[in-house]
Amino acid sequence: MLRLRWESAVLLLGVGTLLAAKVNKHKPWIETSYHGVITENNDTVILDPPLVALDKDAPVPFAGEICAFKIHGQEMPFEAVVLNKTSGEGRLRAKSPIDCELQKEYTFIIQAYDCGAGPSGTNWKKSHKAVVHIQVKDVNEFAPTFKETSYKTTVTEGKIYDSILQVEAVDEDCSPQYSQICNYEIVTPDVPFAIDRNGNIRNTEKLNYDKQHEYEIMVTAFDCGQKRATEDVLVRVDVKPVCKPGWQDWNKRIEYKPGSGSIPLFPSIHLETCDGPVSSIQTTIELQTNYIGKGCDRETYSEKSLQKLCGASSGAIDLLPTPSPATNWTAGLLIDNNDMIFKFDGKQGAKIPDGIVPKNLTDQFTITMWMKHGPSPGLRAEKETILCNSDKTEMNRHHYALYVHNCRLVFLLRKDFDQADTFRPAEFHWKLDQICDKEWHYYVINVEFPVVTLYMDGTTYEPYLVTNDWPIHPSHIAMQLTVGACWQGGEVAKPRFAQYFHGSLASLTIRPGKIESQKVISCLQACKEGLDINSLESLGQGIKYHFNPSQSVLVIEGDDIENINQALQKVSYINSRQFPTAGVRRLKVSSKVQCFGEDVCINIPDIEAYVMVFQANEPKITISGMDHFARPATQFESERGVTLLPDIRIVSTVTKVEHSVDFKENDGVHKPVVLEEMVHNLDFCDILVIGVELDPRQECLELDRKEHQGKHLDATNSTAGYSIYGVDTMRNYELVLRQVRYRNWHTFNIFDRKFRIKCSELNGRYTSNDFNLEVNILHNSNSNFMEHVNHMVIQPPFLQSIHHPEENINSIPGSVVPSVATIVIIICVSILVFIIALGIYRIRTSHQPSSTENEGSKENEMDWDDSALTITVNPMEKYEEPHHVEEESEEEVEEEEDTTSDESGESEEEEEEEEIGNAGDKQNATRQEQLEWDDSTLPY
């Protein structure tokens, strides 16, 4: 039974299948391939041909209908949907937005399915496989961007380039239309550059380095859809000059502040050879200072001070001193006061007074001078006399002379006749280019007869020509020494000057009896500024260098360019003066180059630079101390006299502006000024007599020689005062000045002396204040008066209330001795006057509490005015017992206090005054002791 049922079911199934096969006979049909396009960020695909499936079973339901399209592929972002089952029309669409930049095209397989034999979809049939190729259509959503954030290139001036630089931009769009860059454009206007479609930049004209060193241009890009780049790009074009051999990276101006020591001139300099085959190089650095002072920045001290500083032999005679009452022969000459330079224009000469230079210079003497001289005008130049000693009258013999003739320096020395009447060397000639180069040079002529040696700027020169002459026969004719011309006293109708000098002279001295050493000569002409090399030990191998004597010229040689560069970077300028001469110092650097086997080598242009030396802060030299004192005449008459300046103090200060951190420059408030003490040297201090000059028969200024020995100081004394000179510290000047004494061994007709003290640095460039000192000489009459006043404790207000004619004072010394009765009357009257005076004094002091205090403040003012006082002397005072006088005074004081006891406040004020007065009395105790007078010899 069960088997029968199973067989029946199988039979029914076979029948149904057979029936269905008869209904759904055909497979759907579609095209074999499709091409589609989809726009990115869209879901619709446009197919060609359209997606349509056909079935020959149509119009049979289900069998002739299309139920689905199926896509075969891995994770394809597309799907196919049936729009109409009957017509078989379908649509291909994207499941999500398509991005062309991720994938530009897709290829996959698609098949169509019919609906089968019935509603259940059984016995469905599928079409053959068709290939679908879809391209994604790009949208211009991205703008071009440049590959680099900026571009930089360097070009050489004077050339036209096809391409200086290429810029490149990219576009992230996927299609050629939008991803390709179709155009570049220069945004910056008015620049000599152009750019093509490929981004190549070229210059449209020749570039000039001197006109512009660098160009900055902005460039943009466009894609083929004309979308512009979001950001423009910067292109920097550096213009390089045509390679010219020469020194690079140096500054034309170098600044120098006083006290800076040594500063490098060219710390970054290097030589550009343009790859030339250089084998060696020689570089010369020249510091041109010929227009500063006497050829460079030298110490401007006086010649005497410099010679003392350099250890020269004493006894030099200055033939061109600063004009003064004692040295007035230079008063009529043209002079530059700053540097004591005398200019001679061919019309002036100076006579040296007799006695300044000894007649006999001996066989050894020295002549020194600074001279600046140029070529003489005219075809046949005359002699130009610098120094000449000739006959004053009658004859025209030249005993010795120094002159310039045709740019030759000639020294004439005619010796006097002695036992040997033979030819002797008389004229010594030197031919040097420096004599007529219009520059300053230092000349020293050492005469050690018969040998004469010339030192010019520290270098020794022997005469190229020496001529002999007969000695001069002795005569009684006086001689005249002149400067700037030669005196012609004979053989002319009227004596006159001749053979005038054209040029400038300074520090012309003659030193009889001694010659100078090479060391002293070098010191006297040494420059205080020059070139230097920092750390000589660090110079590279193979470097040779050489300085001239004044260190104004430096020559460096070497075969390695890098070593030459390092050596030149170490060259520095140095000025050792504390107060250098401000202004410009020119620099010149010249180079000579040799090349390997080349006939033509590179040329290195010269460097022209300068050092600017700033002005130093000017010091203010201040002299202070006791400016007024009085001493008894006996002290002035003593063997040691009186010390004039026991407490003199010399201080130098500079004014500096203090810069505060919080200070605003434009707030209109003055910057705070600070005085800062500085230490420097002095070169002279003068003690000048004010009024009538000293009378050497009765008074003088004295200074022990030992006081300035061991120092660079010397001194000269005259009736006009005392002069201490030499380059030394302010402290040493103080020590010496404190030892200067004033003596007067006949003081009976003199009552005071006034002096003025003045000091200098750099030969008067910086001078101190005028410190005036008044010294009073107190005689016996004045001493008795002073002692009596101190004994009675009478203050100036009381003394000033008594006025008598001046003749009374003068009559006291000449009064005769009175009789006994007259003496008794005078004693009684004196006691009465004393009591009354003391009472008035007590009353006045109680009403004038400030008088004692005012007097105590005048410590240095001891100038007593006794011209209007009559001095009444108690002739019995020296016979009275001191204690009796004190008791009597105390009784009178008590009586006076009783009369004024009604006002108790007065006594308290009086006690306060006494306390204040005691302080002043203690301070002036020494001075009061000096003013105690001995009246034992006063006639009554």
Short mmCIF file of N, CA, C and O in Angstrom, two decimals, residues 566-646:
data_model
loop_
_atom_site.label_atom_id
_atom_site.label_comp_id
_atom_site.label_asym_id
_atom_site.label_seq_id
_atom_site.Cartn_x
_atom_site.Cartn_y
_atom_site.Cartn_z
N GLN A 566 91.95 83.82 6.58
CA GLN A 566 91.98 83.79 8.05
C GLN A 566 92.95 84.83 8.61
O GLN A 566 92.68 85.47 9.64
N ALA A 567 94.07 85.02 7.94
CA ALA A 567 95.05 86.02 8.41
C ALA A 567 94.48 87.42 8.31
O ALA A 567 94.63 88.24 9.23
N LEU A 568 93.80 87.71 7.21
CA LEU A 568 93.24 89.06 7.04
C LEU A 568 92.09 89.30 8.01
O LEU A 568 91.85 90.44 8.43
N GLN A 569 91.38 88.24 8.37
CA GLN A 569 90.30 88.39 9.36
C GLN A 569 90.83 88.74 10.75
O GLN A 569 90.07 89.23 11.59
N LYS A 570 92.10 88.48 10.99
CA LYS A 570 92.70 88.76 12.30
C LYS A 570 93.36 90.14 12.37
O LYS A 570 93.82 90.56 13.43
N VAL A 571 93.43 90.84 11.25
CA VAL A 571 94.04 92.18 11.25
C VAL A 571 93.12 93.14 11.98
O VAL A 571 91.90 93.17 11.74
N SER A 572 93.68 93.93 12.88
CA SER A 572 92.87 94.81 13.72
C SER A 572 93.48 96.20 13.77
O SER A 572 94.63 96.43 13.39
N TYR A 573 92.67 97.13 14.28
CA TYR A 573 93.11 98.51 14.52
C TYR A 573 93.19 98.72 16.02
O TYR A 573 92.32 98.28 16.77
N ILE A 574 94.26 99.40 16.47
CA ILE A 574 94.44 99.64 17.89
C ILE A 574 94.88 101.09 18.08
O ILE A 574 95.65 101.63 17.29
N ASN A 575 94.34 101.72 19.13
CA ASN A 575 94.73 103.08 19.51
C ASN A 575 94.89 103.09 21.02
O ASN A 575 93.92 102.91 21.76
N SER A 576 96.14 103.27 21.48
CA SER A 576 96.43 103.16 22.90
C SER A 576 96.26 104.48 23.65
O SER A 576 96.48 104.52 24.86
N ARG A 577 95.88 105.54 22.96
CA ARG A 577 95.70 106.81 23.66
C ARG A 577 94.41 106.79 24.45
O ARG A 577 93.37 106.28 23.99
N GLN A 578 94.46 107.38 25.64
CA GLN A 578 93.25 107.46 26.46
C GLN A 578 92.27 108.47 25.87
O GLN A 578 91.06 108.30 25.96
N PHE A 579 92.81 109.50 25.22
CA PHE A 579 91.98 110.50 24.57
C PHE A 579 92.44 110.63 23.12
O PHE A 579 93.17 111.55 22.76
N PRO A 580 92.06 109.69 22.26
CA PRO A 580 92.53 109.72 20.87
C PRO A 580 91.91 110.88 20.10
O PRO A 580 90.87 111.41 20.47
N THR A 581 92.59 111.24 19.03
CA THR A 581 92.07 112.28 18.14
C THR A 581 90.90 111.71 17.37
O THR A 581 91.03 110.71 16.67
N ALA A 582 89.74 112.35 17.51
CA ALA A 582 88.54 111.86 16.83
C ALA A 582 88.62 112.14 15.34
O ALA A 582 89.27 113.09 14.90
N GLY A 583 87.96 111.28 14.55
CA GLY A 583 87.91 111.50 13.10
C GLY A 583 88.08 110.21 12.33
O GLY A 583 88.01 109.10 12.87
N VAL A 584 88.30 110.37 11.04
CA VAL A 584 88.36 109.25 10.10
C VAL A 584 89.80 108.82 9.89
O VAL A 584 90.71 109.64 9.77
N ARG A 585 90.01 107.50 9.87
CA ARG A 585 91.30 106.90 9.48
C ARG A 585 91.03 106.04 8.24
O ARG A 585 90.30 105.05 8.34
N ARG A 586 91.58 106.42 7.12
CA ARG A 586 91.32 105.69 5.89
C ARG A 586 92.13 104.40 5.83
O ARG A 586 93.26 104.33 6.31
N LEU A 587 91.52 103.39 5.20
CA LEU A 587 92.15 102.09 5.03
C LEU A 587 92.19 101.75 3.54
O LEU A 587 91.24 102.01 2.80
N LYS A 588 93.29 101.14 3.15
CA LYS A 588 93.41 100.67 1.76
C LYS A 588 94.02 99.28 1.77
O LYS A 588 95.05 99.05 2.42
N VAL A 589 93.34 98.36 1.08
CA VAL A 589 93.82 96.98 0.97
C VAL A 589 94.07 96.70 -0.51
O VAL A 589 93.15 96.76 -1.33
N SER A 590 95.31 96.42 -0.86
CA SER A 590 95.67 96.09 -2.25
C SER A 590 96.28 94.70 -2.29
O SER A 590 96.92 94.26 -1.33
N SER A 591 96.07 94.01 -3.43
CA SER A 591 96.50 92.61 -3.54
C SER A 591 97.16 92.37 -4.89
O SER A 591 96.76 92.96 -5.91
N LYS A 592 98.17 91.52 -4.86
CA LYS A 592 98.83 91.05 -6.07
C LYS A 592 98.75 89.53 -6.10
O LYS A 592 99.04 88.87 -5.11
N VAL A 593 98.35 88.98 -7.28
CA VAL A 593 98.10 87.55 -7.40
C VAL A 593 98.99 86.97 -8.50
O VAL A 593 99.19 87.57 -9.54
N GLN A 594 99.51 85.78 -8.22
CA GLN A 594 100.24 85.02 -9.22
C GLN A 594 99.49 83.73 -9.50
O GLN A 594 98.93 83.12 -8.58
N CYS A 595 99.46 83.33 -10.79
CA CYS A 595 98.71 82.13 -11.19
C CYS A 595 99.67 81.07 -11.73
O CYS A 595 100.80 81.37 -12.13
N PHE A 596 99.18 79.84 -11.78
CA PHE A 596 99.98 78.72 -12.24
C PHE A 596 100.15 78.80 -13.76
O PHE A 596 99.20 78.57 -14.51
N GLY A 597 101.34 79.10 -14.20
CA GLY A 597 101.65 79.04 -15.63
C GLY A 597 100.75 79.87 -16.51
O GLY A 597 100.56 79.53 -17.67
N GLU A 598 100.17 80.91 -16.00
CA GLU A 598 99.27 81.73 -16.80
C GLU A 598 99.94 83.06 -17.09
O GLU A 598 100.51 83.71 -16.21
N ASP A 599 99.85 83.44 -18.35
CA ASP A 599 100.38 84.75 -18.71
C ASP A 599 99.49 85.86 -18.16
O ASP A 599 99.96 86.90 -17.73
N VAL A 600 98.20 85.63 -18.21
CA VAL A 600 97.24 86.62 -17.70
C VAL A 600 96.61 86.05 -16.45
O VAL A 600 96.03 84.96 -16.48
N CYS A 601 96.74 86.77 -15.34
CA CYS A 601 96.17 86.32 -14.07
C CYS A 601 95.04 87.25 -13.66
O CYS A 601 94.87 88.34 -14.23
N ILE A 602 94.27 86.82 -12.70
CA ILE A 602 93.12 87.62 -12.28
C ILE A 602 93.60 88.90 -11.59
O ILE A 602 94.69 88.96 -11.01
N ASN A 603 92.76 89.93 -11.64
CA ASN A 603 93.05 91.21 -11.02
C ASN A 603 92.14 91.40 -9.82
O ASN A 603 90.92 91.28 -9.93
N ILE A 604 92.72 91.70 -8.66
CA ILE A 604 91.95 91.90 -7.43
C ILE A 604 91.80 93.40 -7.19
O ILE A 604 92.80 94.10 -6.96
N PRO A 605 90.58 93.94 -7.24
CA PRO A 605 90.41 95.38 -7.00
C PRO A 605 90.79 95.75 -5.56
O PRO A 605 90.67 94.94 -4.64
N ASP A 606 91.24 96.98 -5.38
CA ASP A 606 91.59 97.48 -4.05
C ASP A 606 90.34 97.72 -3.21
O ASP A 606 89.25 97.96 -3.73
N ILE A 607 90.51 97.65 -1.91
CA ILE A 607 89.45 97.96 -0.95
C ILE A 607 89.69 99.36 -0.40
O ILE A 607 90.81 99.70 0.00
N GLU A 608 88.65 100.17 -0.36
CA GLU A 608 88.70 101.50 0.26
C GLU A 608 87.71 101.50 1.43
O GLU A 608 86.50 101.40 1.22
N ALA A 609 88.22 101.58 2.65
CA ALA A 609 87.37 101.60 3.85
C ALA A 609 87.90 102.67 4.80
O ALA A 609 88.89 103.36 4.49
N TYR A 610 87.26 102.81 5.94
CA TYR A 610 87.75 103.79 6.90
C TYR A 610 87.31 103.41 8.31
O TYR A 610 86.30 102.74 8.51
N VAL A 611 88.13 103.83 9.28
CA VAL A 611 87.83 103.65 10.69
C VAL A 611 87.35 104.99 11.24
O VAL A 611 88.04 106.01 11.08
N MET A 612 86.18 104.99 11.86
CA MET A 612 85.65 106.20 12.48
C MET A 612 85.95 106.15 13.98
O MET A 612 85.39 105.34 14.71
N VAL A 613 86.88 107.00 14.41
CA VAL A 613 87.25 107.08 15.82
C VAL A 613 86.36 108.11 16.50
O VAL A 613 86.33 109.28 16.09
N PHE A 614 85.62 107.68 17.50
CA PHE A 614 84.69 108.57 18.19
C PHE A 614 85.42 109.47 19.18
O PHE A 614 86.53 109.17 19.64
N GLN A 615 84.75 110.57 19.52
CA GLN A 615 85.30 111.52 20.49
C GLN A 615 85.21 110.92 21.89
O GLN A 615 84.19 110.39 22.30
N ALA A 616 86.31 111.02 22.64
CA ALA A 616 86.32 110.54 24.02
C ALA A 616 85.58 111.52 24.92
O ALA A 616 85.47 112.71 24.61
N ASN A 617 85.05 111.01 26.01
CA ASN A 617 84.41 111.88 26.99
C ASN A 617 85.46 112.82 27.58
O ASN A 617 86.50 112.38 28.07
N GLU A 618 85.16 114.11 27.54
CA GLU A 618 86.13 115.09 28.01
C GLU A 618 86.16 115.10 29.54
O GLU A 618 85.12 115.22 30.18
N PRO A 619 87.35 115.00 30.12
CA PRO A 619 87.44 115.02 31.59
C PRO A 619 87.37 116.45 32.12
O PRO A 619 87.77 117.41 31.45
N LYS A 620 86.86 116.56 33.31
CA LYS A 620 86.84 117.84 34.02
C LYS A 620 87.80 117.71 35.20
O LYS A 620 87.54 116.97 36.14
N ILE A 621 88.91 118.44 35.12
CA ILE A 621 89.95 118.37 36.14
C ILE A 621 89.65 119.45 37.19
O ILE A 621 89.54 120.63 36.86
N THR A 622 89.54 119.03 38.43
CA THR A 622 89.19 119.94 39.51
C THR A 622 90.27 119.91 40.57
O THR A 622 90.66 118.85 41.06
N ILE A 623 90.74 121.11 40.93
CA ILE A 623 91.71 121.27 42.01
C ILE A 623 90.97 121.85 43.22
O ILE A 623 90.22 122.82 43.10
N SER A 624 91.18 121.26 44.38
CA SER A 624 90.53 121.73 45.59
C SER A 624 91.53 121.67 46.74
O SER A 624 92.59 121.07 46.65
N GLY A 625 91.15 122.31 47.81
CA GLY A 625 92.00 122.35 48.99
C GLY A 625 91.79 123.64 49.75
O GLY A 625 90.86 124.42 49.47
N MET A 626 92.62 123.92 50.76
CA MET A 626 92.52 125.15 51.54
C MET A 626 92.95 126.32 50.66
O MET A 626 94.07 126.35 50.15
N ASP A 627 92.05 127.28 50.50
CA ASP A 627 92.32 128.38 49.58
C ASP A 627 92.65 129.69 50.28
O ASP A 627 92.80 130.72 49.63
N HIS A 628 92.76 129.68 51.62
CA HIS A 628 93.03 130.93 52.33
C HIS A 628 93.55 130.59 53.73
O HIS A 628 92.90 129.86 54.47
N PHE A 629 94.74 131.10 54.05
CA PHE A 629 95.23 130.88 55.42
C PHE A 629 96.18 132.01 55.79
O PHE A 629 96.65 132.78 54.93
N ALA A 630 96.42 132.14 57.08
CA ALA A 630 97.32 133.17 57.60
C ALA A 630 98.34 132.51 58.51
O ALA A 630 98.04 131.57 59.23
N ARG A 631 99.58 133.03 58.43
CA ARG A 631 100.66 132.52 59.26
C ARG A 631 101.50 133.70 59.77
O ARG A 631 101.61 134.74 59.10
N PRO A 632 102.09 133.55 60.94
CA PRO A 632 102.99 134.60 61.43
C PRO A 632 104.17 134.80 60.49
O PRO A 632 104.61 133.88 59.81
N ALA A 633 104.67 136.01 60.50
CA ALA A 633 105.78 136.34 59.60
C ALA A 633 107.02 135.51 59.90
O ALA A 633 107.82 135.20 59.01
N THR A 634 107.16 135.11 61.16
CA THR A 634 108.36 134.33 61.52
C THR A 634 108.41 133.00 60.79
O THR A 634 109.49 132.50 60.49
N GLN A 635 107.24 132.43 60.51
CA GLN A 635 107.23 131.16 59.77
C GLN A 635 107.68 131.36 58.33
O GLN A 635 108.36 130.51 57.77
N PHE A 636 107.28 132.46 57.73
CA PHE A 636 107.72 132.73 56.36
C PHE A 636 109.21 133.02 56.31
O PHE A 636 109.87 132.76 55.30
N GLU A 637 109.75 133.58 57.38
CA GLU A 637 111.16 133.93 57.41
C GLU A 637 112.05 132.77 57.82
O GLU A 637 113.28 132.88 57.77
N SER A 638 111.43 131.66 58.23
CA SER A 638 112.22 130.51 58.65
C SER A 638 112.92 129.88 57.46
O SER A 638 112.64 130.18 56.30
N GLU A 639 113.81 128.95 57.74
CA GLU A 639 114.61 128.32 56.69
C GLU A 639 113.76 127.49 55.74
O GLU A 639 114.02 127.44 54.55
N ARG A 640 112.71 126.87 56.26
CA ARG A 640 111.85 126.02 55.43
C ARG A 640 110.68 126.77 54.83
O ARG A 640 110.06 126.28 53.89
N GLY A 641 110.37 127.96 55.39
CA GLY A 641 109.24 128.69 54.87
C GLY A 641 107.92 128.04 55.23
O GLY A 641 107.82 127.27 56.20
N VAL A 642 106.89 128.34 54.43
CA VAL A 642 105.53 127.86 54.68
C VAL A 642 105.07 127.01 53.50
O VAL A 642 105.23 127.42 52.34
N THR A 643 104.54 125.85 53.81
CA THR A 643 103.98 124.98 52.75
C THR A 643 102.70 125.61 52.22
O THR A 643 101.78 125.93 52.97
N LEU A 644 102.64 125.78 50.90
CA LEU A 644 101.50 126.48 50.30
C LEU A 644 100.27 125.58 50.16
O LEU A 644 99.16 126.01 50.38
N LEU A 645 100.48 124.34 49.75
CA LEU A 645 99.35 123.48 49.36
C LEU A 645 99.42 122.16 50.13
O LEU A 645 99.61 121.10 49.54
N PRO A 646 99.23 122.20 51.43
CA PRO A 646 99.40 120.97 52.20
C PRO A 646 98.31 119.93 51.96
O PRO A 646 98.54 118.75 52.16
#
